[in-house]
Coordinates of C-alpha atoms (C1' of nucleotides) in Angstrom, one line a residue:
Chain A
X1 CA 0.1 0.1 0.0
X2 CA 1.1 3.5 -0.9
X3 CA -1.0 6.1 -1.1
X4 CA 1.0 8.4 -2.9
X5 CA -0.3 10.4 -6.0
X6 CA -2.1 7.7 -7.7
X7 CA -1.3 7.7 -11.5
X8 CA -4.2 8.6 -13.5
X9 CA -3.7 5.4 -15.8
X10 CA -4.4 3.4 -12.9
X11 CA -7.7 5.2 -11.9
X12 CA -8.5 4.7 -15.7
X13 CA -8.0 0.9 -15.3
X14 CA -10.0 0.3 -12.2
X15 CA -13.3 0.6 -14.0
X16 CA -12.3 -2.3 -16.2
X17 CA -11.4 -4.5 -13.0
X18 CA -14.7 -3.9 -11.8
X19 CA -16.6 -4.4 -15.0
X20 CA -14.7 -7.9 -15.4
X21 CA -15.5 -8.7 -11.7
X22 CA -19.2 -8.0 -12.5
X23 CA -19.4 -10.4 -15.3
X24 CA -18.7 -13.3 -12.9
X25 CA -21.2 -14.7 -10.6
X26 CA -19.8 -14.8 -6.9
X27 CA -21.7 -18.0 -6.4
X28 CA -19.9 -19.8 -9.2
X29 CA -16.8 -18.1 -9.1
X30 CA -16.0 -16.8 -5.4
X31 CA -12.5 -16.0 -5.8
X32 CA -10.4 -14.8 -8.8
X33 CA -6.5 -14.4 -9.2
X34 CA -4.8 -11.3 -10.6
X35 CA -4.2 -13.6 -13.4
X36 CA -7.9 -14.3 -14.2
X37 CA -8.5 -10.5 -14.0
X38 CA -5.7 -9.7 -16.2
X39 CA -6.7 -12.1 -18.8
X40 CA -10.2 -10.7 -18.7
X41 CA -9.4 -7.0 -19.4
X42 CA -6.2 -7.8 -21.7
X43 CA -3.3 -6.9 -19.2
X44 CA -0.7 -8.4 -17.2
X45 CA -1.3 -9.9 -13.5
X46 CA 1.6 -7.7 -12.3
X47 CA -0.1 -4.6 -13.3
X48 CA -3.6 -5.7 -11.8
X49 CA -1.5 -6.3 -8.5
X50 CA 0.3 -3.2 -8.8
X51 CA -2.6 -1.2 -9.5
X52 CA -4.5 -2.6 -6.5
X53 CA -1.3 -2.1 -4.1
X54 CA -2.0 1.8 -4.7
X55 CA -5.2 1.4 -2.4
X56 CA -4.3 -1.4 0.1
X57 CA -4.3 -5.1 0.7
X58 CA -7.4 -7.0 -0.9
X59 CA -6.1 -10.4 -1.6
X60 CA -4.8 -13.4 0.2
X61 CA -1.5 -15.1 -0.7
X62 CA -1.5 -18.2 -2.2
X63 CA -5.3 -17.9 -2.8
X64 CA -6.5 -14.7 -4.6
X65 CA -9.3 -12.3 -4.2
X66 CA -12.5 -12.6 -2.9
X67 CA -14.8 -11.4 -6.0
X68 CA -17.7 -9.9 -3.9
X69 CA -15.2 -8.1 -1.4
X70 CA -13.1 -6.7 -4.2
X71 CA -16.0 -5.3 -6.0
X72 CA -17.3 -3.5 -3.0
X73 CA -13.8 -2.0 -2.7
X74 CA -13.2 -1.1 -5.9
X75 CA -16.7 0.7 -6.0
X76 CA -15.7 2.4 -2.7
X77 CA -12.4 3.6 -4.2
X78 CA -13.8 4.9 -7.4
X79 CA -16.7 6.6 -5.4
X80 CA -19.2 4.4 -7.2
X81 CA -20.9 3.4 -3.9
X82 CA -23.3 6.6 -4.0
X83 CA -25.4 7.9 -6.8
X84 CA -23.8 10.4 -9.1
X85 CA -25.8 13.1 -10.7
X86 CA -24.6 13.8 -14.4
X87 CA -25.8 16.5 -16.7
X88 CA -25.5 16.8 -20.4
X89 CA -25.0 19.7 -22.4
X90 CA -26.3 19.3 -26.3
X91 CA -29.7 17.4 -27.4
X92 CA -28.3 16.9 -30.8
X93 CA -27.6 13.7 -32.4
X94 CA -24.6 12.8 -30.2
X95 CA -26.1 13.9 -27.2
X96 CA -29.4 12.1 -27.6
X97 CA -27.3 9.0 -28.6
X98 CA -25.3 9.3 -25.4
X99 CA -28.2 9.6 -23.3
X100 CA -30.1 6.5 -24.7
X101 CA -26.6 4.6 -24.7
X102 CA -26.1 5.5 -21.2
X103 CA -29.6 4.7 -20.0
X104 CA -29.6 1.3 -21.9
X105 CA -26.5 -0.1 -20.6
X106 CA -26.4 -2.3 -17.7
X107 CA -23.6 -1.0 -15.9
X108 CA -24.5 2.4 -16.1
X109 CA -25.5 2.8 -12.3
X110 CA -24.8 4.4 -9.9
X111 CA -24.4 7.3 -12.8
X112 CA -27.4 8.9 -13.3
X113 CA -28.1 11.5 -16.2
X114 CA -30.5 13.8 -14.7
X115 CA -30.7 16.7 -17.1
X116 CA -30.1 17.7 -20.6
X117 CA -29.5 21.3 -21.6
X118 CA -29.8 22.9 -24.8
X119 CA -30.4 26.4 -26.4
X120 CA -33.0 25.5 -28.9
X121 CA -36.5 26.5 -27.5
X122 CA -38.3 23.8 -29.3
X123 CA -36.3 21.1 -27.4
X124 CA -37.0 22.3 -24.1
X125 CA -39.6 20.6 -22.0
X126 CA -39.2 17.3 -24.2
X127 CA -37.5 14.3 -23.0
X128 CA -34.7 11.9 -24.2
X129 CA -34.9 8.4 -22.8
X130 CA -37.0 9.9 -19.9
X131 CA -34.4 12.8 -19.2
X132 CA -36.1 16.2 -19.5
X133 CA -34.3 18.9 -21.5
X134 CA -33.8 22.3 -20.1
X135 CA -32.8 25.5 -21.4
X136 CA -29.2 26.8 -21.1
X137 CA -30.5 29.7 -19.0
X138 CA -31.5 27.4 -16.4
X139 CA -27.9 25.7 -16.7
X140 CA -26.5 27.2 -13.2
X141 CA -30.0 27.0 -11.3
X142 CA -30.1 23.1 -12.1
X143 CA -26.8 22.4 -11.5
X144 CA -27.0 23.7 -8.1
X145 CA -30.7 22.3 -7.8
X146 CA -30.0 18.9 -9.0
X147 CA -26.6 18.9 -7.2
X148 CA -24.6 17.8 -10.5
X149 CA -21.2 17.2 -10.2
X150 CA -20.1 15.9 -13.5
X151 CA -21.1 17.2 -16.8
X152 CA -21.2 15.8 -20.4
X153 CA -20.2 18.2 -23.4
X154 CA -21.7 17.4 -26.6
X155 CA -22.7 20.5 -28.3
X156 CA -21.2 22.6 -31.5
X157 CA -17.8 24.2 -30.4
X158 CA -19.2 27.7 -30.3
X159 CA -18.5 29.2 -26.7
X160 CA -17.5 25.8 -24.7
X161 CA -15.2 27.5 -22.6
X162 CA -17.6 30.2 -21.3
X163 CA -20.1 27.4 -20.7
X164 CA -17.4 25.3 -18.8
X165 CA -16.7 28.2 -16.7
X166 CA -20.1 28.7 -15.8
X167 CA -20.5 24.8 -14.7
X168 CA -17.4 25.0 -12.6
X169 CA -18.5 28.2 -10.9
X170 CA -21.9 26.2 -10.4
X171 CA -20.1 23.3 -8.6
X172 CA -19.2 20.9 -11.7
X173 CA -16.2 19.1 -10.7
X174 CA -15.5 16.8 -14.0
X175 CA -16.2 17.1 -17.5
X176 CA -16.6 14.2 -20.3
X177 CA -15.7 16.5 -23.3
X178 CA -17.0 15.4 -26.8
X179 CA -16.3 19.1 -28.2
X180 CA -13.1 19.2 -30.4
X181 CA -11.5 22.1 -28.5
X182 CA -8.9 22.0 -25.7
X183 CA -10.5 23.4 -22.5
X184 CA -8.7 25.2 -19.7
X185 CA -9.8 24.4 -16.0
X186 CA -8.5 25.3 -12.7
X187 CA -6.6 23.0 -10.5
X188 CA -9.1 20.2 -8.9
X189 CA -11.3 20.1 -12.0
X190 CA -10.6 17.0 -14.3
X191 CA -11.6 17.0 -18.0
X192 CA -11.5 13.9 -20.3
X193 CA -11.6 14.7 -23.8
X194 CA -13.2 12.4 -26.4
X195 CA -12.5 13.4 -29.9
X196 CA -13.5 10.8 -32.6
X197 CA -12.3 12.8 -35.5
X198 CA -8.8 13.1 -33.9
X199 CA -8.8 9.4 -32.7
X200 CA -9.6 8.4 -36.5
X201 CA -7.0 10.7 -37.7
X202 CA -4.3 9.2 -35.6
X203 CA -5.2 5.6 -36.4
X204 CA -4.7 6.2 -40.1
X205 CA -1.0 6.5 -39.2
X206 CA -1.0 2.7 -38.6
X207 CA -2.9 1.6 -41.7
Chain B
X1 CA 15.4 13.8 -36.3
X2 CA 15.3 10.4 -34.9
X3 CA 13.1 8.3 -36.5
X4 CA 13.4 5.4 -33.9
X5 CA 10.1 4.0 -32.8
X6 CA 7.8 7.1 -32.5
X7 CA 5.8 7.1 -29.4
X8 CA 2.0 6.7 -29.7
X9 CA 1.4 9.6 -27.7
X10 CA 3.2 11.8 -30.3
X11 CA 1.0 10.4 -33.1
X12 CA -1.9 11.3 -31.1
X13 CA -1.0 14.7 -30.6
X14 CA -0.1 15.7 -34.3
X15 CA -3.7 15.7 -35.4
X16 CA -4.0 18.4 -32.4
X17 CA -1.3 20.4 -34.1
X18 CA -3.0 20.0 -37.6
X19 CA -6.1 21.1 -36.4
X20 CA -4.5 24.0 -34.8
X21 CA -2.7 25.1 -38.2
X22 CA -5.8 24.5 -40.0
X23 CA -7.6 27.2 -37.9
X24 CA -5.2 29.6 -39.2
X25 CA -5.6 31.8 -42.6
X26 CA -2.1 31.2 -44.1
X27 CA -2.4 34.7 -46.1
X28 CA -2.7 36.6 -42.5
X29 CA -0.5 34.1 -40.4
X30 CA 2.1 32.7 -42.8
X31 CA 4.4 31.6 -40.0
X32 CA 3.9 30.3 -36.4
X33 CA 6.3 29.5 -33.4
X34 CA 6.4 26.2 -31.4
X35 CA 4.9 28.7 -28.5
X36 CA 2.1 29.9 -30.9
X37 CA 1.1 26.2 -31.5
X38 CA 1.4 25.0 -27.8
X39 CA -0.8 27.7 -26.7
X40 CA -3.5 26.7 -29.1
X41 CA -3.5 23.2 -28.4
X42 CA -2.7 23.6 -24.6
X43 CA 0.7 22.1 -24.5
X44 CA 4.4 23.4 -24.1
X45 CA 6.7 24.8 -26.7
X46 CA 9.2 22.1 -26.0
X47 CA 6.8 19.3 -26.3
X48 CA 5.6 20.7 -30.0
X49 CA 9.1 21.0 -31.0
X50 CA 10.4 17.4 -29.4
X51 CA 7.3 15.6 -31.2
X52 CA 8.1 17.3 -34.6
X53 CA 11.8 16.3 -34.3
X54 CA 10.8 12.8 -34.5
X55 CA 9.8 13.2 -38.2
X56 CA 12.5 15.8 -39.5
X57 CA 13.4 19.6 -39.5
X58 CA 10.5 21.6 -40.3
X59 CA 11.3 25.2 -38.7
X60 CA 13.5 27.7 -39.0
X61 CA 15.9 29.1 -36.3
X62 CA 15.0 32.4 -35.0
X63 CA 11.9 32.5 -37.3
X64 CA 9.4 29.9 -36.6
X65 CA 7.5 27.4 -38.9
X66 CA 5.7 28.1 -42.2
X67 CA 2.0 27.2 -41.6
X68 CA 1.4 26.0 -45.2
X69 CA 4.3 23.7 -45.2
X70 CA 4.1 22.3 -41.7
X71 CA 0.4 21.5 -42.5
X72 CA 1.5 19.5 -45.8
X73 CA 4.0 17.8 -43.8
X74 CA 1.9 16.7 -40.9
X75 CA -0.6 15.5 -43.3
X76 CA 1.8 13.4 -45.1
X77 CA 3.1 12.1 -41.6
X78 CA -0.4 11.1 -40.6
X79 CA -1.0 9.9 -44.3
X80 CA -3.7 12.1 -44.5
X81 CA -3.0 13.3 -47.9
X82 CA -4.8 10.7 -49.5
X83 CA -8.4 9.4 -49.3
X84 CA -9.1 6.9 -46.4
X85 CA -12.1 4.8 -46.6
X86 CA -13.9 4.0 -43.2
X87 CA -16.5 1.4 -42.4
X88 CA -18.7 1.5 -39.4
X89 CA -20.7 -1.4 -37.8
X90 CA -23.9 -0.7 -36.2
X91 CA -26.6 1.5 -37.2
X92 CA -28.2 1.9 -34.1
X93 CA -28.4 5.3 -32.1
X94 CA -24.5 5.9 -31.6
X95 CA -23.8 4.4 -34.9
X96 CA -26.1 7.0 -36.9
X97 CA -25.0 9.8 -34.7
X98 CA -21.2 8.9 -35.2
X99 CA -22.0 8.9 -39.2
X100 CA -24.0 12.2 -39.0
X101 CA -21.3 13.9 -36.7
X102 CA -18.5 12.7 -39.0
X103 CA -20.1 14.1 -42.2
X104 CA -20.9 17.3 -40.6
X105 CA -17.5 18.0 -39.3
X106 CA -15.3 20.4 -41.2
X107 CA -12.1 18.5 -40.6
X108 CA -13.3 15.2 -41.4
X109 CA -11.7 15.1 -44.8
X110 CA -9.8 12.7 -46.1
X111 CA -11.7 10.2 -43.8
X112 CA -14.8 9.0 -45.8
X113 CA -17.1 6.9 -44.1
X114 CA -18.2 4.6 -47.3
X115 CA -20.2 1.8 -45.8
X116 CA -22.4 1.1 -42.8
X117 CA -23.1 -2.3 -41.7
X118 CA -26.0 -4.0 -39.6
X119 CA -27.8 -7.2 -39.1
X120 CA -31.2 -5.6 -39.2
X121 CA -32.7 -6.6 -42.5
X122 CA -35.0 -3.4 -42.2
X123 CA -32.1 -1.2 -42.1
X124 CA -30.3 -2.5 -44.9
X125 CA -30.5 -0.5 -48.3
X126 CA -31.5 2.7 -46.1
X127 CA -29.1 5.4 -45.7
X128 CA -27.6 7.4 -42.9
X129 CA -26.6 10.9 -44.0
X130 CA -26.1 9.7 -47.5
X131 CA -24.1 6.4 -46.6
X132 CA -25.7 3.2 -47.4
X133 CA -26.4 0.4 -45.2
X134 CA -25.2 -3.1 -46.1
X135 CA -26.0 -6.4 -44.4
X136 CA -23.5 -8.0 -42.1
X137 CA -23.3 -11.0 -44.6
X138 CA -21.9 -8.7 -47.0
X139 CA -19.2 -7.3 -44.7
X140 CA -16.1 -9.3 -46.0
X141 CA -17.2 -8.6 -49.8
X142 CA -17.7 -4.8 -49.2
X143 CA -14.5 -4.4 -47.2
X144 CA -12.6 -5.9 -50.1
X145 CA -14.8 -4.0 -53.0
X146 CA -14.5 -0.7 -51.3
X147 CA -11.0 -1.0 -50.0
X148 CA -11.6 -0.3 -46.3
X149 CA -9.0 -0.1 -44.1
X150 CA -10.4 1.3 -41.0
X151 CA -13.6 0.2 -38.9
X152 CA -15.8 1.8 -36.5
X153 CA -17.5 -0.7 -34.0
X154 CA -20.6 0.7 -32.7
X155 CA -22.9 -2.2 -32.0
X156 CA -24.0 -4.3 -29.0
X157 CA -21.2 -6.6 -27.4
X158 CA -22.3 -9.7 -28.8
X159 CA -19.6 -11.6 -31.0
X160 CA -17.4 -8.5 -31.6
X161 CA -14.0 -10.6 -31.7
X162 CA -15.4 -12.8 -34.3
X163 CA -16.4 -9.8 -36.4
X164 CA -13.0 -8.1 -35.7
X165 CA -11.2 -11.3 -36.9
X166 CA -13.4 -11.4 -40.1
X167 CA -12.4 -7.5 -40.8
X168 CA -9.0 -8.3 -40.3
X169 CA -8.9 -11.4 -42.6
X170 CA -10.4 -9.0 -44.9
X171 CA -7.7 -6.1 -44.8
X172 CA -8.8 -3.9 -42.0
X173 CA -5.8 -2.4 -40.2
X174 CA -7.4 -0.3 -37.6
X175 CA -10.4 0.0 -35.4
X176 CA -12.2 2.8 -33.5
X177 CA -14.0 0.6 -31.0
X178 CA -17.0 1.9 -29.0
X179 CA -18.1 -1.7 -28.0
X180 CA -17.0 -2.1 -24.1
X181 CA -15.3 -5.3 -24.5
X182 CA -11.1 -5.8 -24.8
X183 CA -10.2 -7.0 -28.3
X184 CA -7.3 -9.4 -29.2
X185 CA -5.7 -8.3 -32.4
X186 CA -2.4 -9.5 -33.9
X187 CA 0.8 -7.4 -34.3
X188 CA 0.2 -4.9 -37.0
X189 CA -3.5 -4.0 -36.3
X190 CA -4.3 -1.1 -34.2
X191 CA -7.5 -0.8 -31.9
X192 CA -8.4 2.5 -30.2
X193 CA -11.1 1.7 -27.4
X194 CA -13.4 4.7 -26.4
X195 CA -15.7 3.5 -23.6
X196 CA -18.0 6.2 -22.4
X197 CA -19.2 4.4 -19.3
X198 CA -15.6 3.5 -18.2
X199 CA -14.6 7.2 -18.8
X200 CA -17.6 8.5 -16.9
X201 CA -16.8 6.0 -14.1
X202 CA -13.2 6.9 -14.0
X203 CA -14.0 10.6 -13.7
X204 CA -16.0 10.1 -10.8
X205 CA -12.9 9.5 -8.6
X206 CA -12.2 13.2 -9.1
X207 CA -15.2 14.5 -8.1
Chain C
dT1 C1' 2.9 -25.2 -2.9
dT2 C1' 0.6 -21.2 -4.9
dA3 C1' -0.6 -16.5 -5.5
dT4 C1' -0.1 -11.9 -3.3
dG5 C1' 2.4 -7.4 -2.5
dT6 C1' 6.1 -4.5 -3.3
dG7 C1' 10.6 -2.6 -3.8
dA8 C1' 14.1 -2.1 -7.7
dA9 C1' 15.3 -2.3 -12.3
dG10 C1' 13.7 -1.1 -16.9
dA11 C1' 11.0 1.4 -20.5
dG12 C1' 8.8 5.3 -22.0
dT13 C1' 7.8 10.3 -21.8
dT14 C1' 8.2 15.0 -20.5
dT15 C1' 11.0 18.8 -19.3
dC16 C1' 15.0 21.5 -19.3
dA17 C1' 18.7 24.3 -21.0
dC18 C1' 21.4 25.5 -24.2
dA19 C1' 24.0 25.3 -28.8
dG20 C1' 23.2 26.5 -33.3
dC21 C1' 21.5 28.7 -37.2
dA22 C1' 18.9 32.6 -39.6
Chain D
dT1 C1' 18.9 38.6 -31.1
dG2 C1' 15.2 34.9 -31.5
dC3 C1' 13.5 30.4 -31.8
dT4 C1' 14.6 25.8 -33.4
dG5 C1' 16.6 21.3 -32.8
dT6 C1' 18.2 17.9 -29.5
dG7 C1' 21.2 15.7 -25.9
dA8 C1' 20.7 14.9 -21.1
dA9 C1' 18.0 15.1 -16.7
dA10 C1' 13.9 14.6 -14.3
dC11 C1' 9.9 12.4 -14.1
dT12 C1' 6.2 8.8 -14.6
dC13 C1' 4.7 4.2 -15.3
dT14 C1' 5.5 -0.9 -16.5
dT15 C1' 7.7 -5.1 -15.7
dC16 C1' 10.4 -8.0 -12.9
dA17 C1' 11.4 -11.2 -9.5
dC18 C1' 11.1 -12.7 -5.0
dA19 C1' 9.9 -12.5 0.1
dT20 C1' 6.0 -13.7 2.4
dA21 C1' 1.7 -15.3 3.9
dA22 C1' -2.2 -18.7 3.6

DNA sequence: TTATGTGAAGAGTTTCACAGCA
DNA sequence: TGCTGTGAAACTCTTCACATAA
């Protein structure tokens, strides 16, 4: 157990381990080895053990890990042991698809998309997969009211930075950004950008 | 200039530099410094210079980089100086949104989505943003026929590995994978996985 | 005997700082 | 003088290998 600064890469792998464990039935497979987990997520057993060691001691020498226990621990570490309210800005193609996709996926809990925001008056009041669409004018108010801590950005690139600043001022701590711009955020706020065009372009190098 | 193995991170940054340069009008801004580029993409000037140094010498000491020239060079390095045929499997919400999003984006060229594939007979023959939907039975044939080298995976998780193997056998060299599974591919084939659920889950850690 | 937990070595990336050229 | 190109240092992350505990 080290509990120094945990590398961001490690944090990105923990949900993979969690998902692998969730595919297992604890009644049939009550115990797994780091090797088992590694095989399921496509990494090495050493890496699994090292990653876990940042947070404590979870296994038994010569035995392995208790599936149920390790799952609980991973959820606790990732703060997935409570409900998390997520907002989404942009009720266009991508935004709507993301909401539907998220609602449909089995392992979306405990992440709950509780509000969609858009500037288009015609969309306001309607719903996407049971999630209500609010006007951008209500952004600040709704973030506070619904206690939204995470925001998904899925709208055209105009004025993203201003919107982000507004969110941060209202208490948003993390962004999943699908807008193709680089964002500036203060210390303590996390942005994860997913840029399909960029990813496609860099893949071409390998063809 | 080094031209050893180029780190994957470098390849992922080059399209960002390219996009930054494309935002500039070469008539107004014919020359940029590494510092200018760094500011636009949110990195350091040293990193920009180091990254470029893997591929050759593109700037002039004391002056900077000629925008037009550097753009051309970046396109050449990334192989974006020719048309690239891309396929997409899965005409669901996400798949359709990705096709529309890609067609609409200004900097999508020279990447062209030339075929969508789905198992649903009812969708076959229809179009999404002018791209025809083919049946999965025609996958292998169409990949060869249209010379598809890259595939976007956006369908439910059943049997992905088998589909991937089929694509590889037909000549696909790179995948952008939105399916939440870890894929096994041979040396020489590149997979970039984008998993919204995983990204959201890891972001929670920082809230 | 088996599989964990973890220092230490190794590999990969970023940052630094300065020589060198326009 | 100004900004590039690049080794070398600093830092981060992964792999290794083995002491250790069940």
